[in-house]
Structures are given as C-alpha cells and as structure tokens.
XYZ file of C-alpha atoms in Angstrom:
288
model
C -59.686 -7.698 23.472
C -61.748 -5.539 21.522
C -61.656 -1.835 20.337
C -65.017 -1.386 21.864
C -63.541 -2.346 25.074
C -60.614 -0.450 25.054
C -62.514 2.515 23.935
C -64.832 2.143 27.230
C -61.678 1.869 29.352
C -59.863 4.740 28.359
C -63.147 6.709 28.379
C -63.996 5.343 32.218
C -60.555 6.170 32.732
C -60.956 9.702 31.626
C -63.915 10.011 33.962
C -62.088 9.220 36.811
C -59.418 11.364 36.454
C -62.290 14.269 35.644
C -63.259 13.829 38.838
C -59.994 13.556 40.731
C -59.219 16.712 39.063
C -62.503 18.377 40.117
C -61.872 17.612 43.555
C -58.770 18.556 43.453
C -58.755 22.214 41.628
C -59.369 23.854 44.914
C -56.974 22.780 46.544
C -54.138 23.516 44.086
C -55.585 27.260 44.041
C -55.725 27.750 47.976
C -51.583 26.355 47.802
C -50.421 27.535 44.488
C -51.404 30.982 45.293
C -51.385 31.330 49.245
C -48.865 28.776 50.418
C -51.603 27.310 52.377
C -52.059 23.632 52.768
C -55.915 23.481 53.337
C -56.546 19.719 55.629
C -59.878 21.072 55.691
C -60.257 20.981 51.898
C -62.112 17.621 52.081
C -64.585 18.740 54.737
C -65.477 21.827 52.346
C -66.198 19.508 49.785
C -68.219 17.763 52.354
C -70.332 21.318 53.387
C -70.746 21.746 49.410
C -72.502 18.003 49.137
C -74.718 18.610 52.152
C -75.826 22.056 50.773
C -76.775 20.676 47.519
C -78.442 17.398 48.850
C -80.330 20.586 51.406
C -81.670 22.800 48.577
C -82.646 19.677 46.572
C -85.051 18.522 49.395
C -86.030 22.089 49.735
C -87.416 21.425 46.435
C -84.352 23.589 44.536
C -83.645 21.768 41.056
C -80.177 20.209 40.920
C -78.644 22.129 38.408
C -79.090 25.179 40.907
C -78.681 23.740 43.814
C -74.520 23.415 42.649
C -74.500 27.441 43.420
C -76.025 27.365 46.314
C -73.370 24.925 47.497
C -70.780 27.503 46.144
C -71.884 30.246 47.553
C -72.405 28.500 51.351
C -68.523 27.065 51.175
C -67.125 30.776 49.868
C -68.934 32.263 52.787
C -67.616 29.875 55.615
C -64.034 30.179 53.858
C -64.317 34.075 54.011
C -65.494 33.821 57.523
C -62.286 30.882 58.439
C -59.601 33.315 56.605
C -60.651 36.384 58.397
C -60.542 34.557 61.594
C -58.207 32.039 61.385
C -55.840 31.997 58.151
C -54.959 35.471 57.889
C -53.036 35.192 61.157
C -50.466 32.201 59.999
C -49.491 33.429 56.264
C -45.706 32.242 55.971
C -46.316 29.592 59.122
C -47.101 26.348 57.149
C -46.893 24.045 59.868
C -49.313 26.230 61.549
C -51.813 26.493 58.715
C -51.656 22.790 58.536
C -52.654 22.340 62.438
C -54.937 25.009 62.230
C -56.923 23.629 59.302
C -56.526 19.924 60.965
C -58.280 21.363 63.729
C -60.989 22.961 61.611
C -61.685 19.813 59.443
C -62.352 17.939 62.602
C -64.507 20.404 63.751
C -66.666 20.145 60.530
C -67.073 16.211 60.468
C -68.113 16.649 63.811
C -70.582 18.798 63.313
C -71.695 17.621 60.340
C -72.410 13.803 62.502
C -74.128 15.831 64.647
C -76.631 17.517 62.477
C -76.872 14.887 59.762
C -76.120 11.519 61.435
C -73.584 9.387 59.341
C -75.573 8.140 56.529
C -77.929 10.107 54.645
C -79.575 9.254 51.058
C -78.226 10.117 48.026
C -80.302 12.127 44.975
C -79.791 9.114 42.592
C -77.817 9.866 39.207
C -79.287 10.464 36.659
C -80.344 7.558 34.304
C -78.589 8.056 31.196
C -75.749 6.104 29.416
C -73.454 5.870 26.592
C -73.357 2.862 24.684
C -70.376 1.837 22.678
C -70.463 -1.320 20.782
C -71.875 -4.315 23.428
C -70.876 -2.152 26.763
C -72.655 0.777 28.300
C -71.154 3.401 30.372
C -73.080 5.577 32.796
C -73.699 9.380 31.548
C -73.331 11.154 34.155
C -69.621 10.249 35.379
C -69.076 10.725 31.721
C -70.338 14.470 31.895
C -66.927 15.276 34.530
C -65.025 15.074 31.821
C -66.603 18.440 30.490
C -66.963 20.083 33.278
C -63.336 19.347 34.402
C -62.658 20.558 31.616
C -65.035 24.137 32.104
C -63.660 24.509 35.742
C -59.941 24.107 34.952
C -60.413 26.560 31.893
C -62.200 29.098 33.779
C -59.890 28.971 36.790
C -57.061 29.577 34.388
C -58.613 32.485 32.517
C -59.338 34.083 36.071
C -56.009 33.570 37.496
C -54.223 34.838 33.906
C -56.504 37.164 32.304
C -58.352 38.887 35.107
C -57.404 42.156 37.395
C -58.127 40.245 40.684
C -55.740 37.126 39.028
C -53.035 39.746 38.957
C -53.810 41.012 42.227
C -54.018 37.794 43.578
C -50.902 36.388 42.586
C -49.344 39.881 42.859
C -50.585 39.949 47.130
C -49.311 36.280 47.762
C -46.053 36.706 45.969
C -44.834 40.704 46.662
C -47.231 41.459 49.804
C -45.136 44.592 50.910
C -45.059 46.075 46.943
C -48.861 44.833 46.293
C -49.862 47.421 49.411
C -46.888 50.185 48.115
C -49.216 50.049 44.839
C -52.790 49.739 46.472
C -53.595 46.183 46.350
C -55.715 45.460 49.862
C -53.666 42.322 50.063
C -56.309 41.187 52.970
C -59.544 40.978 51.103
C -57.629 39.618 48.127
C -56.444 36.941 50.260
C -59.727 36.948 51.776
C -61.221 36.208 48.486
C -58.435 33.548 47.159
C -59.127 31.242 50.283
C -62.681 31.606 49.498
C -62.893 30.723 45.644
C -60.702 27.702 46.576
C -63.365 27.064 49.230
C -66.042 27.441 46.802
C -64.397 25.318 44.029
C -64.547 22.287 46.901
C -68.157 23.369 47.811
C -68.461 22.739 43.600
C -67.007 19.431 43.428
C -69.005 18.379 46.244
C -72.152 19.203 44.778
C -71.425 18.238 41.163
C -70.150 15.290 42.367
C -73.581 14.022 44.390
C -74.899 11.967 42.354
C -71.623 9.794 42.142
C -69.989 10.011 45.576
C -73.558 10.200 48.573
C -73.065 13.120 51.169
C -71.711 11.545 54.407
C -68.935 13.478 56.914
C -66.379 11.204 55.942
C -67.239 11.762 51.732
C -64.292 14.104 51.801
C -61.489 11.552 52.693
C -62.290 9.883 49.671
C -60.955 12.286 47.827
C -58.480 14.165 49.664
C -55.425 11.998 50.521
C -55.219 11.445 46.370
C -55.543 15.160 45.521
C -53.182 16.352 48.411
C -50.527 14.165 46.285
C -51.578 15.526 43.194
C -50.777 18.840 44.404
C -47.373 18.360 45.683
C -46.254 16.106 42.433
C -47.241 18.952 40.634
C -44.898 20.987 41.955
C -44.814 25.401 41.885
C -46.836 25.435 38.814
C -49.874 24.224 40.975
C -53.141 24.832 38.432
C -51.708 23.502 35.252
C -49.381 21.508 36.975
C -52.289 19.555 38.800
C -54.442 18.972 35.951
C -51.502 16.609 33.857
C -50.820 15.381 37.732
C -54.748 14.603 37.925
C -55.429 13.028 34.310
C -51.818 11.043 34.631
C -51.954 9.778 38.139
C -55.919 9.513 38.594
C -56.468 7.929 34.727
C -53.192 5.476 35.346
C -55.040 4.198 38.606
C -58.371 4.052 36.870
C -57.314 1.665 33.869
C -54.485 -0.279 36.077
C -57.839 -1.036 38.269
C -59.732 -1.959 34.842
C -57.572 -4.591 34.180
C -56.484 -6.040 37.352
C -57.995 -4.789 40.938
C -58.961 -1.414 42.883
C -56.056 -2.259 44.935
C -53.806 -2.775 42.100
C -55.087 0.922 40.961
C -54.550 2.489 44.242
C -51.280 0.695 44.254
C -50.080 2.253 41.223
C -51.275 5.776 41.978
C -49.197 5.736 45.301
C -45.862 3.651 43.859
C -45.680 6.143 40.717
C -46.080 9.746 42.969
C -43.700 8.200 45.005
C -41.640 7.705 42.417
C -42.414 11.150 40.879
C -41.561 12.913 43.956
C -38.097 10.910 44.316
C -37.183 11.958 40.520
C -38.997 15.531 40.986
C -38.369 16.419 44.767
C -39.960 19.794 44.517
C -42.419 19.113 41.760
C -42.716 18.090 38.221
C -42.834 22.278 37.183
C -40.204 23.248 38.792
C -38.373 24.065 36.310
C -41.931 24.882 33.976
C -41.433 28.750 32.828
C -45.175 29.457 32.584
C -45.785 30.192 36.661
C -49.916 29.243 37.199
C-alpha cells in the first residue's frame, strides 16, 4: 500500500467529513443555542438546493446563487419561528412534533412543485492528482469552506454583540429582557441563521449531492447524531464529532464497504453516547 494511496484516503476522508460538518453546522446552532431540535433541518437544506439549482437556471452564476439560497431559507425560518417556534421554547417534545410536521409539509410541497427528480448543475471539472490517483476538486474545496463556515460561526457566536445576546436570551430569558435584550427577534434571528446555514450547505453542496425532496435525509439522520454525541458544547463540540465520526466512516468505507462505513459511524456514537450519556463536552469549560 502506497503513500500516494494513503495520502488520497485520508484526504477523501477529510472531504467527507467537510461535508458532514457543513450539513450539520446548522443544526448544532438552532440546539446549542435554543434547545430546539429542528426535524425540519434536512428539508431546509433541501429549500437551499432548490433555490440555488432556481437562480442558476434563471441564468444567476453559481457562486451567487449560494446567497440567494441563504437568504430564501433565513426568510422561511423567520417566518416558521414567529409562527410556530416561538410558542414551544422549553417544550422539546413539542418542538420536535412541530418541526416533524413542518418537514413533511416541505417534501410535500417540494414533490409537488418540482416532481421527484430534477437535474443536477454538474460539478465542476477539476481534480487533484497525487501520484497515479486523482481526486475530484470540488469535494476537495469542503474542506475549506468547512473550515470558513465553522470559523465564522464561532467568531459570531464569541466575538459579536448579537452572539452575546443570543446566548444571553436562550440561557437567562427573564434577565436578557430586565437588561433590554428583545429576546424575541434575537430568537427570531438564531432560528433563522441556523436556517440559513442549511439553506448554505444545500447550495454549496449541489454539485455533489442533486436537489431532490428526499436530498435532506441523506444527511440528516448522521448530523442529528453528531449533535447529540457532541454534547452542551454543541458548535465546537460538533465539528471534532463531524471530522471523527464522518472521516472514521469515510476511510472504514475506503477499505472495506459503504456499509462497513455506515456501520462504524453508528456502532462508535453508540458507543460514545453509552461512555458520554450527555455528550462528549459535558464536562468541556469553554461553553460554544
């Protein structure tokens, strides 16, 4: 086995767990800071894919069709918190029917509109060539922009007034008003950025994974795991949950199967969750 090999493993590996992590970055926002376990979070992915694919046969380049996707998911998650998520803060059972019920609602409408299959925009052909074997570019380019979306996430949750204000109205409601926070359109605003960040990975990720209703279950089930293994400390938390668990699968499937992958990812959260019931940074001091 040679180093080239290896070396085009571990950086299809990387990849892959770039793009669990993309996928999954929303997600650990809309529960790390709200308490809110988004169902729907796969079906806003979805709405972000079918916006992009939309603006690029509306003749929109690519590369700006990815905010166009953003901006159409925050707007329906504004318009689902103020109607919907607002009422069941500190209900999570209910939050998890209610955005059940929403998801299905989405994939329905989205068979309606778009039918089940609808072409792809084609990646882009560029590779990487290392030694004899050749790795697509694109899939390769996650691994950056994971990298961009987890940093700037951070920075805005840690380093930014509306961070504070957002952490401040999910975690001391009652003292966030005494003070002047408007807990509601912060909250109105969290549930939308996590919103948007799905809209993101859908669109960024349209070249890889084709817009169809059922794109988001693809990716869901996996990060929904990440998010719990990671425990309290959801953001940083997720992205060692999403590198480890989603890069394990990746080169277990290298070597043996996709099924031995998959089996891996599932036997070791299990695992993780039995050793770390409520999270692997639970006991993390750093709280984002």
């Amino acid at each position: 086995m040679g180093i080239d090999y290896l070396a085009t493993v571990l950086l299809s590996s990387l990849s892959s767990a770039s793009i669990l992590l993309i996928a999954t970055i929303g997600l650990a926002v809309v529960f790390g800071l709200m308490g809110v376990i988004n169902l729907a979070h796969g079906e806003f992915l979805m709405i972000g894919a079918y916006s992009a694919l939309t603006a690029t046969q509306m003749g929109i380049p690519f590369i700006f069709a990815i905010p166009v996707a953003v901006a159409v998911t925050m707007a329906i998650g504004a318009v689902v918190e103020f109607l919907i998520i607002r009422r069941l803060y500190g209900r999570i059972f209910d939050t998890m029917l209610a955005t059940w019920g929403i998801s299905i609602v989405f994939y329905q409408l989205a068979v309606l509109v778009f039918g089940t299959v609808t072409p792809g925009i084609g990646m882009p052909q560029y590779s990487i060539r290392i030694g004899d074997y050749s790795l697509a570019g694109y899939p390769l380019l996650m691994i950056v922009v994971a990298a961009l979306a987890g940093s700037f996430i951070y920075l805005l949750m840690t380093k930014t007034v509306y961070g504070m204000k957002a952490r401040a109205s999910i975690q001391q409601p009652a003292m966030a008003q005494a003070i002047g926070i408007e807990s509601s359109r912060v909250n109105t605003l969290t549930f939308s950025i996590g919103c948007g960040l799905a809209g993101f990975a859908g669109a960024v990720l349209l070249p890889i994974v084709p817009a169809t209703p059922s794109m988001g279950f693809a990716f869901v089930i996996k990060a929904f795991l990440a998010v719990v293994v990671a425990g309290p400390v959801t953001l940083t938390g997720s992205v060692l949950t999403a590198i480890g668990l989603g890069g394990g699968a990746s080169i277990t499937a290298s070597f043996l199967t996709s099924v031995a992958g998959d089996i891996f990812f599932f036997l070791v959260t299990a695992a993780l969750l039995w050793l770390f019931p409520i999270g692997i940074s639970a006991n993390w001091r750093r709280k984002v």
